[in-house]
Amino acid sequence: MQSQISKNSQRTKRLAISSMFACLALIFSYVEAIIPFNAGIPGVKLGIANLVVIIALYEMNFRYAFAINALRILISGLLFSGVFGALYSLAGGFLSLCVMWLLKKTNLFSMIGVSMAGGVAHNMGQLLVAALVVSNLKMFLYFPILMFSGIASGIMIGIVAYVIDKKVPKSLFK
Amino acid sequence: MFKIIKKADIALFVLLILIGLGLSWWSLASGTQGQKVVVTVDGKLYGTYSLVENQTVEIRQRGRLNKITIKDETVQMSYSDCRNQVCVKDGKISRTNQSIVCLPNKVMVEITGGEEDFDAISN
């Protein structure tokens, strides 16, 4: 009985936390959309919203992280980048979340490694969809650039996520 | 701070960098020796020339003059009456999908492979 109640309360707590996280991720998406950070190559961006997803993945589980990410992408697609942008992001977000989840399960990698792989996988997913839509294999000439940018931004986000994860009280998710 | 990085992270990092370098090398070297020189002016086909025959072609259109020189299976823009001369400085090209563009005169020189069918599909 006791455990039933505490389980229910944990679910309610996590529901509230994930909706907050989805909002936060959405705000990060917005911040990213208005920052004039442009490396001159389409697709190269920071991916600050990934911060939220990584912390959700570590502190809660895959399902919550997935729901947060999917919500974030759908809403930000409707608000900022358009439906096609959302399609790219959805593929990238799903692939990167799966890769991060698998790597985390091995317990071999730190948050930074996981985030780095996630960044690369995100770009790869986006590029796959782009190549399908345009049906032009020349798109893959972009891949090395997106790969390096994914590594760089993934490491940065990983370090920040690690620092934030240390500061966030664990009782928030229990 | 750096204690949190594990060995597997470094291994993954090196692996990804190597894949990235490999892919960039591959994408640079992926073109094969071309067979034909295709010249288009303002998007319209001007002429197609063999890359094997040594020759100089004058491209005259609307009072503008460009010259391409085909020699030893490479092609270069040897003369252009445009102002910026970017196309002339581009130098020689010989591999498929490489191109020289003279924007002021709207002349584009591209190299394609021999088989037309393949080009139709890949485009």
Tab-separated table of C-alpha atoms in Angstrom, chain B residues 10-118:
chain	number	residue	atom	x	y	z
B	10	ILE	CA	38.010	9.342	-25.601
B	11	ALA	CA	37.816	6.210	-27.733
B	12	LEU	CA	34.458	7.308	-29.120
B	13	PHE	CA	35.786	10.816	-29.741
B	14	VAL	CA	38.765	9.507	-31.681
B	15	LEU	CA	36.536	7.119	-33.611
B	16	LEU	CA	34.091	9.868	-34.603
B	17	ILE	CA	36.905	12.207	-35.625
B	18	LEU	CA	38.444	9.456	-37.734
B	19	ILE	CA	35.100	8.696	-39.402
B	20	GLY	CA	34.637	12.410	-40.054
B	21	LEU	CA	38.093	12.733	-41.571
B	22	GLY	CA	37.555	9.590	-43.624
B	23	LEU	CA	34.254	10.879	-44.943
B	24	SER	CA	35.672	14.253	-45.844
B	25	TRP	CA	38.542	12.587	-47.638
B	26	TRP	CA	36.091	10.329	-49.447
B	27	SER	CA	33.809	13.156	-50.448
B	28	LEU	CA	36.755	15.118	-51.834
B	29	ALA	CA	38.112	12.170	-53.769
B	30	SER	CA	34.799	10.686	-54.850
B	31	GLY	CA	34.797	12.279	-58.291
B	32	THR	CA	36.261	10.138	-61.033
B	33	GLN	CA	38.204	11.251	-64.053
B	34	GLY	CA	35.669	13.012	-66.255
B	35	GLN	CA	35.038	12.451	-69.933
B	36	LYS	CA	33.124	15.443	-71.172
B	37	VAL	CA	33.117	19.182	-70.757
B	38	VAL	CA	29.665	20.716	-70.689
B	39	VAL	CA	29.381	24.448	-71.189
B	40	THR	CA	26.174	26.228	-70.259
B	41	VAL	CA	25.400	29.897	-70.709
B	42	ASP	CA	22.703	31.389	-68.525
B	43	GLY	CA	21.428	27.899	-67.733
B	44	LYS	CA	21.136	26.879	-71.381
B	45	LEU	CA	23.381	24.297	-72.978
B	46	TYR	CA	26.023	25.941	-75.146
B	47	GLY	CA	28.083	22.949	-76.140
B	48	THR	CA	29.614	19.642	-75.121
B	49	TYR	CA	33.268	18.871	-75.761
B	50	SER	CA	35.418	15.829	-75.273
B	51	LEU	CA	37.972	16.084	-72.495
B	52	VAL	CA	40.367	13.853	-74.396
B	53	GLU	CA	40.934	16.103	-77.424
B	54	ASN	CA	43.244	19.015	-76.859
B	55	GLN	CA	41.532	22.169	-78.071
B	56	THR	CA	40.619	25.726	-77.267
B	57	VAL	CA	36.985	26.720	-77.447
B	58	GLU	CA	35.779	30.295	-77.723
B	59	ILE	CA	32.457	30.966	-76.073
B	60	ARG	CA	30.983	34.085	-77.653
B	61	GLN	CA	27.613	35.274	-76.511
B	62	ARG	CA	26.003	38.727	-76.268
B	63	GLY	CA	29.298	40.385	-76.990
B	64	ARG	CA	31.061	38.532	-74.205
B	65	LEU	CA	34.041	36.276	-74.735
B	66	ASN	CA	35.323	33.356	-72.694
B	67	LYS	CA	37.913	30.842	-73.795
B	68	ILE	CA	38.355	27.391	-72.343
B	69	THR	CA	41.452	25.340	-72.993
B	70	ILE	CA	41.277	21.563	-72.901
B	71	LYS	CA	44.671	19.978	-72.528
B	72	ASP	CA	45.882	16.623	-71.170
B	73	GLU	CA	42.393	15.707	-69.903
B	74	THR	CA	42.078	18.863	-67.854
B	75	VAL	CA	40.162	21.994	-68.659
B	76	GLN	CA	40.647	25.560	-67.583
B	77	MET	CA	39.191	28.938	-68.331
B	78	SER	CA	42.099	30.471	-70.153
B	79	TYR	CA	40.543	33.801	-70.960
B	80	SER	CA	37.571	35.800	-69.836
B	81	ASP	CA	36.678	39.406	-70.508
B	82	CYS	CA	34.842	39.667	-67.194
B	83	ARG	CA	35.969	42.051	-64.498
B	84	ASN	CA	36.776	39.803	-61.555
B	85	GLN	CA	38.670	37.004	-63.322
B	86	VAL	CA	37.705	34.505	-60.619
B	87	CYS	CA	37.078	31.829	-63.230
B	88	VAL	CA	40.525	32.243	-64.724
B	89	LYS	CA	42.166	31.997	-61.319
B	90	ASP	CA	40.197	28.799	-60.526
B	91	GLY	CA	42.739	26.830	-62.485
B	92	LYS	CA	42.405	23.377	-63.983
B	93	ILE	CA	39.666	20.856	-63.296
B	94	SER	CA	39.488	17.266	-64.418
B	95	ARG	CA	37.159	15.273	-62.144
B	96	THR	CA	33.429	14.722	-62.454
B	97	ASN	CA	31.136	17.210	-60.744
B	98	GLN	CA	33.847	19.849	-60.629
B	99	SER	CA	32.945	23.124	-62.240
B	100	ILE	CA	34.195	26.566	-63.111
B	101	VAL	CA	31.703	29.382	-63.044
B	102	CYS	CA	32.073	32.824	-64.557
B	103	LEU	CA	29.259	34.697	-62.882
B	104	PRO	CA	29.560	38.053	-64.707
B	105	ASN	CA	29.281	36.338	-68.094
B	106	LYS	CA	26.906	33.636	-66.798
B	107	VAL	CA	29.137	30.919	-68.200
B	108	MET	CA	29.429	27.598	-66.428
B	109	VAL	CA	31.883	24.859	-67.323
B	110	GLU	CA	31.153	21.456	-65.848
B	111	ILE	CA	32.759	18.063	-66.145
B	112	THR	CA	30.616	14.972	-66.448
B	113	GLY	CA	31.328	11.298	-66.851
B	114	GLY	CA	30.933	9.535	-70.164
B	115	GLU	CA	27.650	7.740	-69.600
B	116	GLU	CA	24.654	9.954	-70.085
B	117	ASP	CA	22.258	7.483	-68.437
B	118	PHE	CA	24.115	7.596	-65.182
